[in-house]
Amino acid sequence: MKHEVSVTGLGVVAPHGSEPDALFDALLDGRSAIQPIFPDLPKPAAAATVAFDETRWFTKLQLAGVDRVSQLAVAAADLALQDAGLARDDTDPERIGVYAGCGMGGAAALEAAYRGGMRVPPLTIPAFMPNAPAAHVAMRNGVQGPVLTYSVACASSSVAIAEAAKAVQRGEVDVAIAGGSEALIVPGVVLAWQAMQTLASFQPGEAATAVRPFAADRTGFALGEGAAFVVLESTEHARRRGARSHATLAGWGLGSDATHLTKPDAAGQARALRAALREAGLQPRDVGYCNAHGTATRIGDVVESHALAEVWGADLDRLRVSSTKALHGHMLGAAGAIEAVITVLALQRRQLPPNAHGSAPDAACNLHLVSPGATAAPEIEAAISNSFAFGGTNSVLLFRRA
């Protein structure tokens, strides 16, 4: 028997704050959290950072050996569980799982170790290992079921949510805490991304509008940090405990390009899109919104546009598209999760975040982009969130209104 999968909890710790509705309102208003960082770097850099008070979740003693990436994960997961109204004794701890995405692990711990010379902090290894966020979420909540980490670059937390949904659907767990975190705004990581020439360029005073997805003058993305988690459970389990459902996670598509480590492939992305539609039992015309991967890179945006055009065909103009990375940055391992939360809120509120800073769209990206001021979507019933990673892994999540 396959169980329907409900999203009953949303938790975010993001550059726009830790309230999902406040985050969504900021996106609707086009408020950018991207700002200049590290003025001493050879090249100007910008990122979206989180104002985070770790003492809300940790004592000074508990913080020993806990990197920022794990702190953010614990906070977002806790907020998601609170939103779901799920008490610790509501479910057998062996029937709860944690499914977490993390692309790079504890970047701050690793940076400190490199800069410390021969004096390396003794807890560096447990602080920077990529599965630390999942482990800390599990320990904090007494989870005794599967505790798994997915490190799949930009698709990490989208893959984690898809795998969690499969476990709930098959009855392997009753509750899944699924999402991801990333905290890599440290000089070494920023310099590495600059060396790849993927980060957006900008003039002084223009960092906030530097990221322009699908625009003719786009130059790349800005890094972001944060965490987002959702609580997934079968619809029957949610009803039994009187829980509210934000949305149904109706479909997911996972696959690989198997062509190139960093260059995306439209055919591979199209396969993941079709797989998500097939799992949900929907046709392209049934889906009204796409939260695009939309990194504002020269190649990536065109490839994603071609993939959507290949699958939607004559119905492409009915699919409204935006990339919210223009405003909250590219959170890498947490990107799929934060964008999944945004997609759920778009369905719930029947409003779509605009595609910011794209007043001059690229003709090669022939998409129905959501314009600022034209965000109402009164008839929307289903939406997708795309995450396409270095390494060629493609992940698509498809949500339906509750």
Coordinates of C-alpha atoms in Angstrom, one line a residue:
M1 CA 0.0 0.0 0.0
K2 CA 1.3 3.5 -0.9
H3 CA 0.6 6.2 1.6
E4 CA -0.2 9.8 0.5
V5 CA 2.6 12.1 1.9
S6 CA 1.5 15.3 3.7
V7 CA 3.7 18.3 4.6
T8 CA 2.7 19.1 8.2
G9 CA 5.6 21.3 9.4
L10 CA 7.7 24.1 7.9
G11 CA 10.9 25.4 9.5
V12 CA 13.4 27.9 8.2
V13 CA 16.4 29.8 9.4
A14 CA 17.1 32.0 6.4
P15 CA 18.6 35.4 5.4
H16 CA 15.1 36.9 5.6
G17 CA 14.5 35.5 9.1
S18 CA 13.0 32.4 10.8
E19 CA 9.3 32.9 10.0
P20 CA 8.1 31.2 6.8
D21 CA 5.4 33.8 6.1
A22 CA 7.8 36.7 6.7
L23 CA 10.3 35.0 4.3
F24 CA 7.6 34.7 1.7
D25 CA 6.4 38.3 2.2
A26 CA 10.0 39.5 1.7
L27 CA 10.2 37.6 -1.6
L28 CA 6.9 38.9 -2.8
D29 CA 8.1 42.4 -2.1
G30 CA 11.4 41.7 -4.0
R31 CA 13.6 42.4 -0.9
S32 CA 17.1 41.2 -1.4
A33 CA 19.2 39.8 1.4
I34 CA 22.4 39.8 -0.7
Q35 CA 25.1 42.2 0.5
P36 CA 28.9 42.7 0.2
I37 CA 31.1 40.5 2.4
F38 CA 34.8 40.2 3.2
P39 CA 36.0 43.6 2.0
D40 CA 39.7 42.4 2.1
L41 CA 39.3 39.8 -0.6
P42 CA 41.1 40.5 -3.9
K43 CA 37.7 40.6 -5.8
P44 CA 34.4 42.0 -4.5
A45 CA 32.1 39.3 -3.1
A46 CA 28.5 39.3 -2.0
A47 CA 26.4 36.8 -0.1
A48 CA 23.1 36.4 1.9
T49 CA 23.9 35.6 5.5
V50 CA 21.7 34.7 8.5
A51 CA 21.4 36.8 11.7
F52 CA 21.3 33.8 14.0
D53 CA 21.3 33.7 17.8
E54 CA 22.7 30.2 18.6
T55 CA 22.0 30.7 22.4
R56 CA 18.3 30.2 21.7
W57 CA 19.0 26.6 21.0
F58 CA 22.4 25.8 22.6
T59 CA 24.1 26.4 25.9
K60 CA 27.8 27.4 25.8
L61 CA 28.8 23.9 26.8
Q62 CA 26.6 22.3 24.1
L63 CA 28.3 24.5 21.4
A64 CA 31.7 22.8 21.8
G65 CA 32.4 21.2 18.5
V66 CA 29.1 22.1 16.8
D67 CA 29.7 24.0 13.6
R68 CA 27.3 26.7 12.4
V69 CA 25.9 24.3 9.8
S70 CA 24.6 22.0 12.5
Q71 CA 23.4 24.9 14.6
L72 CA 21.2 26.1 11.8
A73 CA 19.9 22.6 11.1
V74 CA 18.9 22.0 14.7
A75 CA 17.0 25.4 14.8
A76 CA 15.2 24.8 11.5
A77 CA 14.2 21.3 12.4
D78 CA 13.0 22.4 15.8
L79 CA 10.8 25.1 14.2
A80 CA 9.4 22.6 11.7
L81 CA 8.4 20.2 14.5
Q82 CA 6.8 23.1 16.4
D83 CA 4.9 24.1 13.3
A84 CA 3.7 20.5 12.9
G85 CA 2.6 20.4 16.5
L86 CA 4.5 17.2 17.0
A87 CA 5.4 16.4 20.6
R88 CA 8.2 14.0 21.4
D89 CA 6.0 11.3 22.7
D90 CA 3.5 11.4 19.8
T91 CA 5.4 8.8 17.8
D92 CA 7.5 5.8 18.4
P93 CA 11.1 7.2 18.1
E94 CA 12.0 4.1 16.0
R95 CA 9.3 5.2 13.5
I96 CA 10.8 8.7 13.0
G97 CA 13.6 9.4 10.5
V98 CA 15.9 12.3 9.7
Y99 CA 16.8 12.9 6.1
A100 CA 19.2 15.8 5.7
G101 CA 21.1 17.4 2.8
C102 CA 24.4 19.1 3.2
G103 CA 26.8 20.0 0.4
M104 CA 30.0 21.0 2.1
G105 CA 29.7 20.2 5.9
G106 CA 31.2 22.4 8.5
A107 CA 33.1 25.0 6.4
A108 CA 33.8 27.3 9.4
A109 CA 35.4 24.4 11.4
L110 CA 37.6 23.4 8.4
E111 CA 38.6 27.0 7.7
A112 CA 39.6 27.4 11.3
A113 CA 41.7 24.3 11.2
Y114 CA 43.5 25.4 8.1
R115 CA 44.2 28.8 9.5
G116 CA 45.3 27.4 12.8
G117 CA 48.6 26.0 11.6
M118 CA 49.7 23.2 13.9
R119 CA 47.1 24.1 16.5
V120 CA 44.0 22.3 15.2
P121 CA 40.9 22.3 17.5
P122 CA 40.4 18.7 18.8
L123 CA 36.7 18.6 17.7
T124 CA 37.4 19.6 14.1
I125 CA 36.5 16.3 12.6
P126 CA 33.0 15.9 14.2
A127 CA 32.3 19.6 13.6
F128 CA 32.9 19.5 9.8
M129 CA 31.7 16.0 8.8
P130 CA 28.8 16.4 6.5
N131 CA 26.5 14.1 8.5
A132 CA 26.9 16.2 11.7
P133 CA 23.7 18.3 11.0
A134 CA 21.6 15.1 10.7
A135 CA 23.1 13.6 13.8
H136 CA 22.6 16.7 15.9
V137 CA 18.9 16.9 14.8
A138 CA 18.5 13.3 15.7
M139 CA 20.1 13.6 19.1
R140 CA 18.1 16.7 19.9
N141 CA 14.8 15.0 19.2
G142 CA 15.6 11.4 20.3
V143 CA 15.2 10.0 16.8
Q144 CA 16.0 6.3 16.6
G145 CA 14.9 5.5 13.1
P146 CA 17.0 6.1 10.0
V147 CA 19.3 9.1 10.2
L148 CA 20.7 9.8 6.7
T149 CA 22.7 12.5 5.0
Y150 CA 22.6 13.3 1.3
S151 CA 25.6 15.2 -0.1
V152 CA 24.7 15.9 -3.7
A153 CA 25.9 19.5 -4.2
C154 CA 23.0 21.8 -5.0
A155 CA 20.4 19.0 -5.0
S156 CA 21.3 17.7 -1.5
S157 CA 18.2 18.7 0.4
S158 CA 15.8 18.2 -2.5
V159 CA 17.1 14.6 -2.7
A160 CA 16.8 14.3 1.1
I161 CA 13.1 15.3 0.9
A162 CA 12.4 13.0 -2.0
E163 CA 14.0 10.0 -0.2
A164 CA 12.1 10.9 3.0
A165 CA 8.8 11.0 1.0
K166 CA 9.6 7.5 -0.4
A167 CA 10.1 6.2 3.2
V168 CA 6.8 7.7 4.4
Q169 CA 5.0 6.5 1.2
R170 CA 6.2 2.9 1.7
G171 CA 5.4 2.9 5.5
E172 CA 9.0 2.6 6.5
V173 CA 8.6 5.6 8.9
D174 CA 5.6 7.4 10.3
V175 CA 7.3 10.8 10.5
A176 CA 10.2 12.2 8.5
I177 CA 12.2 15.3 9.4
A178 CA 13.6 16.3 6.1
G179 CA 15.6 19.2 4.7
G180 CA 19.1 20.6 4.7
S181 CA 21.5 23.2 5.9
E182 CA 24.6 25.0 4.6
A183 CA 26.9 27.6 6.2
L184 CA 29.9 28.2 3.9
I185 CA 30.3 32.0 4.0
V186 CA 34.0 31.8 4.9
P187 CA 36.8 33.4 2.9
G188 CA 38.3 30.1 1.6
V189 CA 35.0 28.9 0.2
V190 CA 34.2 32.2 -1.4
L191 CA 37.6 32.4 -3.1
A192 CA 37.1 28.8 -4.4
W193 CA 33.7 29.8 -6.0
Q194 CA 35.3 33.0 -7.4
A195 CA 38.0 30.8 -9.0
M196 CA 35.2 28.9 -10.8
Q197 CA 33.9 32.2 -12.2
T198 CA 30.3 31.4 -11.3
L199 CA 29.7 34.2 -8.8
A200 CA 27.9 37.3 -9.9
S201 CA 29.9 40.5 -10.6
F202 CA 28.6 43.9 -9.4
Q203 CA 29.5 47.5 -9.1
P204 CA 29.8 49.2 -5.7
G205 CA 26.4 49.7 -4.1
E206 CA 24.7 47.2 -6.5
A207 CA 25.3 43.9 -4.6
A208 CA 21.6 43.6 -3.7
T209 CA 20.6 43.3 -7.4
A210 CA 23.7 41.4 -8.6
V211 CA 21.8 38.1 -9.2
R212 CA 19.5 38.3 -12.2
P213 CA 18.1 34.8 -13.2
F214 CA 17.1 34.4 -16.8
A215 CA 18.1 38.0 -17.6
A216 CA 20.1 38.9 -20.7
D217 CA 22.8 40.5 -18.5
R218 CA 23.1 37.8 -15.8
T219 CA 26.6 37.1 -14.5
G220 CA 26.1 34.3 -11.9
F221 CA 24.9 33.7 -8.4
A222 CA 25.7 34.8 -4.9
L223 CA 26.2 32.4 -2.1
G224 CA 23.6 32.1 0.7
E225 CA 23.5 30.3 4.0
G226 CA 20.7 28.9 6.1
A227 CA 18.6 25.8 6.8
A228 CA 15.1 24.6 6.1
F229 CA 13.3 21.5 7.2
V230 CA 9.8 20.1 6.6
V231 CA 7.9 17.4 8.5
L232 CA 6.5 14.7 6.3
E233 CA 4.0 12.1 7.4
S234 CA 1.3 10.0 5.8
T235 CA -2.0 11.8 5.4
E236 CA -3.7 9.1 7.6
H237 CA -1.1 9.7 10.4
A238 CA -1.6 13.4 10.2
R239 CA -5.4 13.1 10.4
R240 CA -5.2 10.7 13.4
R241 CA -3.4 13.3 15.4
G242 CA -5.4 16.3 14.0
A243 CA -2.5 17.9 12.3
R244 CA -2.8 20.6 9.6
S245 CA -1.4 19.8 6.2
H246 CA 0.3 22.6 4.3
A247 CA 0.4 20.6 1.1
T248 CA 0.8 17.2 -0.4
L249 CA 4.1 16.0 -1.7
A250 CA 2.7 14.2 -4.7
G251 CA 5.6 13.5 -6.8
W252 CA 9.4 13.5 -7.1
G253 CA 11.8 12.8 -9.9
L254 CA 15.5 11.9 -9.4
G255 CA 18.0 11.1 -12.1
S256 CA 21.5 11.8 -13.5
D257 CA 22.7 13.6 -16.6
A258 CA 25.7 11.2 -16.8
T259 CA 27.4 13.6 -19.2
H260 CA 29.6 16.2 -17.4
L261 CA 30.6 17.1 -13.9
T262 CA 29.6 20.8 -14.0
K263 CA 27.8 21.4 -17.3
P264 CA 24.0 20.7 -17.1
D265 CA 22.1 18.7 -19.6
A266 CA 18.5 19.5 -20.7
A267 CA 17.7 15.9 -21.5
G268 CA 18.7 14.8 -18.0
Q269 CA 16.7 17.5 -16.4
A270 CA 13.7 16.7 -18.6
R271 CA 13.8 13.1 -17.4
A272 CA 13.6 14.2 -13.8
L273 CA 10.7 16.5 -14.6
R274 CA 8.8 13.7 -16.4
A275 CA 9.5 11.3 -13.5
A276 CA 7.9 13.8 -11.0
L277 CA 4.9 14.3 -13.1
R278 CA 4.5 10.5 -13.6
E279 CA 4.8 9.8 -9.8
A280 CA 2.1 12.4 -9.2
G281 CA -0.2 11.2 -12.0
L282 CA -0.3 14.7 -13.5
Q283 CA 0.2 16.2 -16.9
P284 CA 2.3 19.3 -17.5
R285 CA -0.7 21.5 -18.0
D286 CA -1.8 20.6 -14.4
V287 CA 1.2 22.4 -12.9
G288 CA 1.0 26.1 -12.6
Y289 CA 4.3 27.2 -11.1
C290 CA 7.9 26.3 -11.2
N291 CA 10.4 27.5 -8.5
A292 CA 13.3 27.2 -10.9
H293 CA 16.9 26.2 -10.0
G294 CA 17.7 29.4 -11.8
T295 CA 21.3 30.1 -10.8
A296 CA 21.7 33.1 -13.2
T297 CA 24.6 31.5 -14.9
R298 CA 25.0 31.9 -18.6
I299 CA 24.7 28.2 -19.4
G300 CA 22.5 26.9 -16.6
D301 CA 19.5 29.2 -17.1
V302 CA 19.3 28.4 -20.8
V303 CA 19.6 24.6 -20.2
E304 CA 16.8 24.7 -17.6
S305 CA 14.6 26.7 -20.0
H306 CA 15.1 24.1 -22.7
A307 CA 14.3 21.3 -20.3
L308 CA 11.0 22.9 -19.2
A309 CA 10.2 23.7 -22.9
E310 CA 10.8 20.1 -23.8
V311 CA 8.5 18.7 -21.2
W312 CA 5.7 21.4 -21.2
G313 CA 5.7 21.8 -25.0
A314 CA 2.6 23.8 -26.1
D315 CA 1.6 24.3 -22.4
L316 CA 4.9 26.1 -21.5
D317 CA 3.2 29.6 -21.4
R318 CA 0.8 28.2 -18.7
L319 CA 3.7 27.5 -16.4
R320 CA 4.8 30.5 -14.5
V321 CA 8.4 30.5 -13.4
S322 CA 10.7 32.3 -11.0
S323 CA 14.0 31.8 -9.3
T324 CA 14.1 33.1 -5.7
K325 CA 17.9 32.8 -5.6
A326 CA 18.0 36.4 -6.8
L327 CA 16.9 37.4 -3.3
H328 CA 18.1 34.8 -0.8
G329 CA 21.2 33.6 -2.6
H330 CA 22.2 30.1 -3.6
M331 CA 22.3 28.0 -0.4
L332 CA 23.8 24.9 -2.1
G333 CA 23.0 22.0 0.2
A334 CA 20.0 23.9 1.7
A335 CA 18.7 25.3 -1.6
G336 CA 16.3 22.5 -2.4
A337 CA 14.8 22.6 1.1
I338 CA 14.3 26.4 1.3
E339 CA 12.9 26.5 -2.2
A340 CA 10.6 23.6 -1.4
V341 CA 9.2 25.6 1.6
I342 CA 8.7 28.6 -0.7
T343 CA 6.9 26.4 -3.2
V344 CA 4.6 25.0 -0.5
L345 CA 3.8 28.6 0.6
A346 CA 3.1 29.7 -2.9
L347 CA 0.5 26.9 -3.2
Q348 CA -1.0 27.6 0.2
R349 CA -1.3 31.3 -0.3
R350 CA -1.9 31.2 -4.1
Q351 CA 0.7 33.8 -4.6
L352 CA 3.9 33.4 -6.6
P353 CA 7.3 35.1 -5.7
P354 CA 8.5 37.2 -8.6
N355 CA 11.5 36.6 -10.7
A356 CA 13.5 39.6 -9.4
H357 CA 16.0 41.8 -11.3
G358 CA 15.0 40.3 -14.6
S359 CA 13.5 43.3 -16.4
A360 CA 15.4 42.4 -19.6
P361 CA 14.8 38.6 -20.1
D362 CA 17.2 36.6 -22.2
A363 CA 15.4 35.6 -25.5
A364 CA 17.1 32.2 -25.2
C365 CA 15.1 31.6 -21.9
N366 CA 11.6 31.7 -23.4
L367 CA 9.7 31.3 -20.1
H368 CA 6.6 32.9 -18.6
L369 CA 8.5 34.6 -15.8
V370 CA 6.5 35.9 -12.8
S371 CA 6.6 39.7 -12.9
P372 CA 6.8 41.9 -9.8
G373 CA 3.2 43.1 -9.1
A374 CA 1.7 40.1 -11.0
T375 CA 2.0 37.5 -8.3
A376 CA -1.6 36.4 -7.7
A377 CA -2.3 32.8 -8.7
P378 CA -5.9 32.2 -7.7
E379 CA -6.3 28.9 -9.6
I380 CA -3.0 27.2 -8.8
E381 CA -3.3 23.6 -7.6
A382 CA 0.2 22.1 -8.2
A383 CA 3.8 23.4 -8.4
I384 CA 7.3 22.1 -8.8
S385 CA 10.7 22.9 -7.3
N386 CA 13.8 22.2 -9.4
S387 CA 17.3 21.4 -8.0
F388 CA 20.0 20.6 -10.5
A389 CA 23.4 19.8 -9.1
F390 CA 27.1 19.7 -10.0
G391 CA 27.8 16.1 -10.7
G392 CA 24.7 15.9 -12.9
T393 CA 22.1 14.9 -10.3
N394 CA 18.7 16.3 -11.0
S395 CA 15.9 16.4 -8.4
V396 CA 12.3 17.7 -8.9
L397 CA 9.7 17.9 -6.1
L398 CA 6.0 18.3 -7.1
F399 CA 3.5 19.6 -4.5
R400 CA -0.3 19.8 -4.6
R401 CA -2.5 22.0 -2.5
A402 CA -3.7 20.3 0.6

